[in-house]
XYZ file of C-alpha atoms in Angstrom:
531
model
C 58.550 109.811 103.312
C 60.798 110.161 100.745
C 61.593 113.510 102.168
C 62.247 112.315 105.566
C 64.498 109.387 104.152
C 66.608 111.809 101.883
C 67.370 113.879 104.828
C 68.038 111.441 107.509
C 70.137 109.315 105.364
C 72.596 112.046 105.211
C 73.731 110.918 101.740
C 74.193 112.901 98.662
C 71.390 112.391 96.136
C 71.929 110.720 92.953
C 71.301 111.900 89.433
C 68.600 110.422 87.313
C 69.130 108.967 83.992
C 66.090 106.697 82.739
C 63.061 107.578 85.186
C 60.096 108.555 83.195
C 58.396 111.669 84.230
C 55.108 110.202 84.664
C 56.638 107.848 87.424
C 58.241 110.500 89.476
C 55.420 111.063 92.051
C 54.503 107.446 92.243
C 58.136 106.675 92.773
C 58.154 108.091 96.180
C 58.032 105.628 98.720
C 54.804 105.560 100.520
C 54.078 106.269 104.114
C 54.406 103.283 106.632
C 54.349 102.694 110.454
C 57.570 101.037 110.026
C 59.132 104.106 108.583
C 57.139 107.183 109.584
C 59.509 109.727 111.360
C 57.194 110.178 113.946
C 57.686 106.707 115.234
C 60.509 106.409 117.663
C 63.454 104.731 116.339
C 63.632 101.896 118.684
C 59.956 100.657 117.477
C 60.897 101.120 113.554
C 61.617 98.186 111.384
C 65.363 98.262 110.179
C 65.806 98.730 106.585
C 67.848 95.439 105.814
C 71.527 95.987 105.443
C 73.384 95.480 102.167
C 75.479 92.638 103.700
C 77.517 91.667 100.608
C 78.975 95.400 100.287
C 79.377 95.691 103.738
C 81.511 92.425 103.956
C 83.563 93.437 101.048
C 83.993 96.614 102.898
C 84.951 95.293 106.276
C 87.744 93.127 104.393
C 89.137 96.503 102.952
C 88.803 98.295 106.196
C 90.835 95.564 107.836
C 94.185 96.963 106.125
C 94.212 100.390 108.057
C 94.041 99.432 111.871
C 96.566 96.524 111.125
C 98.923 98.766 109.262
C 98.652 101.315 112.110
C 98.592 98.979 115.230
C 101.028 96.452 114.129
C 103.929 98.409 115.329
C 102.425 99.144 118.731
C 104.109 96.232 120.724
C 107.522 96.874 119.388
C 107.792 100.691 118.494
C 109.351 101.200 122.172
C 111.747 98.372 121.726
C 112.701 99.602 118.245
C 113.411 103.228 119.205
C 115.564 102.006 122.135
C 117.385 98.869 120.240
C 118.183 101.021 116.831
C 119.343 103.841 119.006
C 116.726 106.148 118.029
C 116.570 107.042 121.743
C 119.613 107.457 123.964
C 118.146 105.857 127.052
C 114.866 103.591 128.111
C 114.007 107.002 130.122
C 113.728 108.822 126.614
C 111.870 106.369 124.380
C 108.542 107.774 125.041
C 109.752 111.080 123.547
C 110.877 109.442 120.282
C 108.090 106.820 119.918
C 105.502 109.375 120.571
C 106.903 111.695 117.761
C 107.103 108.894 115.121
C 103.355 107.778 116.079
C 102.217 111.382 115.995
C 103.724 111.884 112.211
C 101.017 109.556 110.677
C 98.486 111.901 111.987
C 100.328 115.030 111.362
C 100.431 114.199 107.594
C 96.939 112.623 107.774
C 95.768 115.957 108.883
C 97.248 117.943 106.021
C 95.981 115.608 103.501
C 92.554 114.161 104.539
C 90.267 116.936 103.202
C 92.021 116.483 99.772
C 91.059 112.782 99.483
C 87.161 113.494 100.801
C 86.893 116.287 98.073
C 88.631 114.188 95.575
C 86.147 111.316 96.330
C 83.413 113.417 95.735
C 84.894 114.293 92.184
C 86.225 110.872 90.813
C 84.629 108.335 93.181
C 84.832 106.235 96.113
C 86.702 103.389 94.812
C 89.612 105.079 93.083
C 90.726 106.966 96.065
C 90.441 103.690 98.434
C 92.704 101.839 95.856
C 95.457 104.866 96.210
C 95.220 104.563 100.011
C 96.012 100.741 99.960
C 98.670 100.958 97.627
C 100.284 103.651 99.493
C 99.813 101.528 102.708
C 101.376 98.259 101.156
C 104.462 100.437 99.888
C 105.150 102.349 103.151
C 104.755 99.120 105.323
C 107.488 97.486 103.386
C 109.807 100.749 103.558
C 109.173 100.854 107.600
C 110.258 97.177 108.039
C 113.445 97.680 106.127
C 114.296 101.111 107.905
C 117.226 101.280 110.294
C 117.580 105.213 110.535
C 115.455 107.406 112.247
C 114.902 109.656 109.251
C 113.660 106.665 107.053
C 111.403 105.545 109.596
C 110.143 109.062 109.941
C 109.626 109.243 105.885
C 107.752 106.216 106.063
C 105.397 106.842 108.547
C 104.546 110.580 107.239
C 103.983 109.080 103.801
C 101.966 106.392 105.213
C 99.621 108.981 106.842
C 99.547 111.341 103.503
C 98.416 108.515 101.225
C 95.705 107.091 103.621
C 92.286 108.838 102.864
C 90.448 105.322 103.360
C 88.704 106.584 106.754
C 86.704 109.545 105.122
C 86.142 107.158 102.038
C 84.744 104.373 104.291
C 82.484 106.857 106.241
C 81.044 108.281 103.323
C 80.256 104.725 101.700
C 78.465 103.507 104.637
C 76.478 106.808 104.842
C 75.514 105.983 101.406
C 74.276 102.722 102.062
C 72.116 103.261 105.185
C 69.566 105.109 107.019
C 68.963 106.015 110.565
C 67.253 102.660 110.989
C 70.127 100.560 110.254
C 73.294 103.068 110.485
C 74.134 101.911 113.993
C 74.455 98.177 112.722
C 76.325 99.329 109.591
C 78.876 101.786 111.519
C 79.408 99.099 114.384
C 80.701 96.694 111.632
C 83.029 99.290 110.598
C 84.354 99.856 114.239
C 84.289 96.237 114.718
C 86.579 95.813 111.872
C 89.111 98.342 113.884
C 88.538 96.088 116.886
C 89.639 93.062 114.707
C 92.550 95.239 113.559
C 93.646 95.523 117.145
C 93.796 91.666 117.494
C 95.418 91.099 114.316
C 97.883 94.080 114.391
C 99.428 93.838 117.787
C 99.321 89.868 117.393
C 101.498 90.243 114.371
C 103.803 92.785 115.863
C 104.134 91.050 119.288
C 104.791 87.617 117.737
C 106.905 88.477 114.657
C 108.904 91.328 115.592
C 112.619 90.338 116.418
C 111.935 86.641 114.867
C 115.313 85.554 114.858
C 114.902 85.596 118.819
C 111.263 84.920 119.376
C 111.137 82.174 116.659
C 114.674 80.988 116.316
C 113.678 77.395 114.901
C 112.760 79.085 111.795
C 114.092 82.562 111.535
C 117.583 82.806 113.121
C 119.517 83.545 110.063
C 121.555 86.631 109.461
C 119.053 88.131 107.250
C 116.379 88.423 110.238
C 118.780 89.163 112.635
C 119.830 92.265 110.387
C 116.050 93.030 109.911
C 114.575 92.606 113.302
C 111.178 94.589 112.493
C 110.898 93.616 109.038
C 108.624 90.437 109.424
C 105.244 92.050 110.718
C 105.747 94.627 108.340
C 105.699 92.263 105.408
C 102.782 90.254 106.853
C 100.791 93.575 107.168
C 101.808 94.546 103.609
C 100.463 91.032 102.496
C 96.903 91.959 104.422
C 97.418 95.328 102.376
C 97.300 93.184 99.128
C 94.178 91.116 99.872
C 92.433 94.287 100.816
C 93.378 95.866 97.341
C 92.256 92.682 95.551
C 88.593 92.920 97.297
C 88.465 96.482 96.414
C 89.342 96.069 92.736
C 87.106 93.195 92.249
C 84.011 93.265 94.558
C 83.604 97.033 95.828
C 80.966 98.764 94.106
C 81.023 102.342 93.480
C 78.478 104.210 95.777
C 79.122 108.023 94.643
C 75.835 108.536 93.566
C 76.536 110.199 89.886
C 79.104 107.232 89.478
C 77.145 104.526 90.755
C 74.047 105.557 88.507
C 76.248 106.032 85.428
C 77.611 102.303 85.984
C 74.552 100.568 85.904
C 73.243 98.591 83.214
C 70.095 98.913 81.480
C 68.449 95.780 83.189
C 69.499 97.144 86.527
C 68.111 100.979 86.015
C 65.136 99.279 85.167
C 64.871 97.239 88.075
C 65.689 100.397 90.182
C 62.817 102.042 88.617
C 60.438 99.204 89.182
C 61.143 99.700 93.024
C 60.934 102.971 92.859
C 57.027 102.589 91.324
C 56.382 100.198 94.153
C 57.227 102.408 96.809
C 60.150 100.103 97.772
C 63.485 101.103 99.361
C 66.084 98.002 99.301
C 68.712 100.250 101.724
C 70.010 103.441 102.055
C 70.453 105.954 99.668
C 71.591 103.860 97.007
C 68.016 103.096 95.965
C 66.858 106.774 96.038
C 66.885 107.269 92.004
C 64.752 110.102 91.736
C 66.274 113.550 91.236
C 65.908 115.679 94.429
C 64.788 118.852 92.655
C 62.204 116.896 90.334
C 61.020 115.218 93.086
C 60.792 118.134 95.467
C 63.114 116.487 98.183
C 65.720 119.151 98.021
C 65.755 122.715 97.116
C 67.725 123.477 94.263
C 69.973 125.953 96.265
C 70.832 123.175 98.639
C 71.565 120.556 95.726
C 75.474 121.949 95.536
C 78.755 121.241 97.089
C 79.096 123.387 100.336
C 82.008 125.145 101.143
C 83.919 124.352 104.282
C 83.138 127.719 105.672
C 79.561 127.016 105.421
C 79.576 123.501 106.765
C 81.373 124.705 109.857
C 78.862 127.513 110.486
C 75.806 125.032 110.320
C 74.175 124.874 113.646
C 75.416 122.472 116.067
C 78.628 121.896 113.867
C 81.079 123.418 115.982
C 80.087 121.557 119.301
C 79.755 118.423 117.087
C 83.730 118.935 116.253
C 84.780 119.818 119.406
C 83.419 116.891 120.978
C 85.009 114.991 118.038
C 88.452 116.407 118.700
C 88.109 115.442 122.349
C 86.958 111.914 122.050
C 89.752 111.072 119.936
C 92.335 112.827 121.729
C 91.435 111.024 125.087
C 91.053 107.652 123.224
C 94.359 107.902 121.103
C 96.289 109.288 124.460
C 94.908 106.221 126.236
C 95.961 103.688 123.574
C 99.488 105.489 123.481
C 100.290 105.704 127.041
C 98.897 102.189 127.784
C 101.319 100.720 125.432
C 104.096 102.648 126.914
C 102.843 102.203 130.523
C 102.890 98.388 129.684
C 106.434 98.051 128.291
C 108.096 100.467 130.919
C 109.806 99.032 133.828
C 107.890 98.580 137.245
C 110.438 101.060 138.844
C 109.670 103.784 136.269
C 106.031 103.505 136.513
C 104.990 100.838 134.164
C 104.290 97.101 134.167
C 107.344 95.509 132.852
C 105.403 93.505 130.295
C 107.314 92.160 127.244
C 106.309 92.625 123.545
C 104.589 89.460 123.037
C 102.531 90.175 126.537
C 101.584 93.594 125.266
C 100.503 91.980 121.928
C 98.289 89.292 123.959
C 96.714 91.640 126.022
C 95.505 94.176 123.199
C 94.464 90.934 121.223
C 92.267 89.835 124.184
C 90.859 93.187 124.548
C 90.078 93.188 120.704
C 88.495 89.916 120.792
C 85.974 91.032 123.547
C 85.610 94.185 121.968
C 84.486 92.736 118.673
C 81.617 91.118 120.498
C 80.679 94.515 122.147
C 80.498 96.440 118.711
C 78.460 93.957 116.903
C 75.944 92.411 119.597
C 75.639 95.085 122.262
C 76.560 98.573 120.807
C 73.628 98.437 117.970
C 70.966 97.576 120.490
C 71.846 100.013 123.333
C 72.492 102.745 120.640
C 68.759 102.391 119.247
C 67.223 102.436 122.538
C 69.269 105.621 124.313
C 70.390 107.191 120.805
C 73.358 110.078 121.348
C 72.107 110.640 124.816
C 74.784 107.606 125.756
C 77.861 109.687 124.173
C 78.914 111.467 127.320
C 78.389 108.141 129.353
C 80.561 106.160 127.158
C 83.111 109.116 127.217
C 83.216 109.024 130.931
C 84.525 105.279 130.853
C 87.861 106.939 130.567
C 87.362 108.268 133.717
C 87.597 104.883 135.486
C 90.856 103.856 133.148
C 93.243 106.665 133.681
C 93.437 106.592 137.318
C 93.172 102.576 137.518
C 96.606 102.603 135.681
C 98.773 103.676 138.501
C 96.831 101.932 141.072
C 97.454 98.658 139.029
C 101.097 99.298 138.970
C 101.397 100.151 142.498
C 99.392 96.708 143.341
C 101.689 94.853 141.130
C 105.090 96.338 142.534
C 103.765 95.613 145.830
C 103.087 92.157 145.232
C 106.432 91.432 143.258
C 108.879 94.075 143.434
C 110.715 95.758 140.605
C 110.854 92.571 138.349
C 112.593 92.694 134.916
C 110.491 92.679 131.611
C 108.124 90.010 131.109
C 108.813 88.623 134.977
C 106.163 90.467 136.704
C 103.554 87.580 136.745
C 100.121 86.777 136.099
C 98.620 89.836 138.095
C 100.592 92.467 135.701
C 99.355 90.464 132.471
C 95.499 89.843 133.981
C 95.657 93.660 135.209
C 96.724 94.779 131.737
C 94.250 92.683 129.935
C 91.539 94.323 132.066
C 92.606 97.798 131.380
C 92.904 97.218 127.624
C 89.180 95.521 127.664
C 87.989 98.887 129.485
C 89.578 100.590 126.256
C 87.227 98.687 123.818
C 84.330 99.543 126.041
C 85.458 103.277 125.708
C 85.769 102.436 121.824
C 81.861 102.331 121.415
C 82.376 106.268 120.957
C 83.785 105.793 117.452
C 80.586 104.529 115.800
C 78.719 107.123 118.086
C 80.806 109.592 116.316
C 80.260 108.243 112.843
C 76.241 108.592 113.533
C 76.931 112.011 115.092
C 78.874 113.229 111.732
C 76.267 111.858 109.428
C 73.442 113.444 111.382
C 75.108 116.762 111.767
C 75.573 117.324 108.120
C 73.858 120.260 107.122
C 72.406 119.015 103.572
C 73.181 115.720 102.047
C 75.269 117.276 99.313
C 77.886 118.041 102.230
C 78.189 114.604 103.378
C 81.796 113.718 102.219
C 83.113 117.305 103.015
C 81.749 117.188 106.448
C 83.057 113.522 107.101
C 86.425 114.937 105.733
C 86.330 118.032 108.339
C 85.723 115.467 111.115
C 88.481 113.348 109.996
C 90.601 116.609 109.637
C 89.626 117.315 113.371
C 90.433 113.570 114.313
C 93.650 113.678 112.474
C 94.590 116.821 114.684
C 93.851 115.196 117.938
C 95.917 112.028 116.834
C 98.823 114.323 115.781
C 99.011 115.875 119.216
C 97.938 112.978 121.632
C 100.977 110.491 121.007
C 103.908 112.937 121.499
C 102.211 114.869 124.310
C 101.316 112.180 126.580
C 104.172 110.212 125.866
C 106.241 113.134 126.615
C 104.245 113.543 129.896
C 104.567 109.697 130.645
C 108.511 110.253 130.408
C 108.257 113.444 132.651
C 106.482 111.636 135.043
C 108.915 108.778 135.241
C 111.603 111.294 135.790
C 109.908 113.200 138.418
C 108.594 112.745 141.882
C 105.970 115.366 141.323
C 102.565 113.805 142.579
C 104.528 110.675 143.114
C 105.301 110.277 139.486
C 101.487 110.281 138.393
C 101.597 113.665 136.621
C 100.124 112.112 133.394
C 97.339 109.856 135.026
C 96.280 113.152 136.884
C 96.068 115.466 134.048
C 94.382 113.157 131.775
C 91.654 112.403 134.409
C 91.159 116.438 134.629
C 90.801 116.557 130.711
C 88.235 113.614 130.482
C 86.053 115.035 133.186
C 86.092 118.401 131.362
C 85.062 116.799 127.893
C 82.088 115.038 129.918
C 80.758 117.988 131.000
C 81.236 119.586 127.859
C 79.489 116.856 125.907
C 76.559 116.758 128.359
C 74.278 118.625 126.141
C 75.506 117.240 122.823
C 72.058 115.580 122.172
C 70.319 119.222 122.274
C 72.686 120.520 119.747
C 72.074 117.870 117.288
C 68.235 118.104 117.692
C 68.337 121.725 116.879
C 70.868 120.891 113.827
C 68.361 118.287 112.599
C 65.331 120.835 112.937
C 67.267 123.417 110.839
C 67.990 120.929 108.122
C 64.614 119.628 108.019
C 63.131 123.205 107.634
C 65.616 124.236 104.968
C 65.156 120.854 103.050
C 61.263 121.332 103.210
C 60.704 118.434 105.340
């Protein structure tokens, strides 16, 4: 049973400091019906979650999505009013470029942060990322020139390695019976960030105009986009406080070294009793001594070796496609909602865009916490292409909604399109939250596709590099395609929607046998690890 839990938890194996040789064999957890690997996952009793640490991690995780999404309601308005774009038709080119810069710099640095967290620990890397987000939010808020905005966004992406660190921490805290619930909470924080971030950006951008009773002063008129950045920076400080004061180190060697003698003895007592509190953090028996992990596997795998592991290429291609398509939707939806009806959009105001995103995020939070873990335990990875296919409904629905609104109210000015436009936008944003169930599924996929426990963080870093690549390509590409569609009569101005629908259809077809590839990879891993 210890062999099974070590291989399926997907975590690196801790070093042993104070376990007596005589308890090694008795320390291994005893087989039980609730944890037998042959028992279907849906029928196993879930391992209790480390709720306190997950709560701390959730608070910390709120920082990144808020920092990333708070610019969405006003980025197009910012590019136009500050003169980054010559005309409203050109806004998509500039805003897409600015958004891509975050992912481009993240693409070039995320492998470094993943490797560094394997060497110095998870907490120090998390602290560096939060400090970087705090500083860059303030610089972004004060920027009034394109070059300074670009520098702030580039630096923000380069200093932020929190995604790969968080994924590693959750993997080290869970096993396959509770991973869906734990990863759902992490995805929940992204959904909450999608509520908080756009609400902040939509409500507090241009405060001298939107909240004149409090902020109609020369300072706020001169810095129209500073307020949401300051609020976002305040949340970064809160996350930093929780990280420094409450987050425990989970890198196995570091975590073991930080234990007090009493904590080590309590861990050893649990081992003697065959107990397992949660995830990998209670696996104190050294892999080689306990016969869990062959010596040749207990090492840091190279990137080349990981990429050539069974099923890895399939998993990484699916990861790229899902991120590209979901990121494309997030970006093009905001641009579509902002653009005038006469140019192919819905003519919504900044605050209306923020409210629609916040509504969708609220409903998405319920989906992530209460619905996703249940259906994932029942259907497993077979639901991956099904969730991906939700986008097949969303991309064609956008031009249909615009045609419906325009037919009902005509070419209204921004913010005056009426309830139909706002309700329709909320509906499309809600569908985006359903499609977002693909993210915790991808976390689970990357954890299970890991060829050996010692390659956990490196595999997560590869996945983060792949997703960063998708995030680098998608914003500029779809924003440019949207701008081209607005300036062209080809396909009635619906080029962007037609192309994205075809891309999604192709990715759903490609992911149809992902479950088989994962089974092959897990079988190969079990054979190598001696399971």
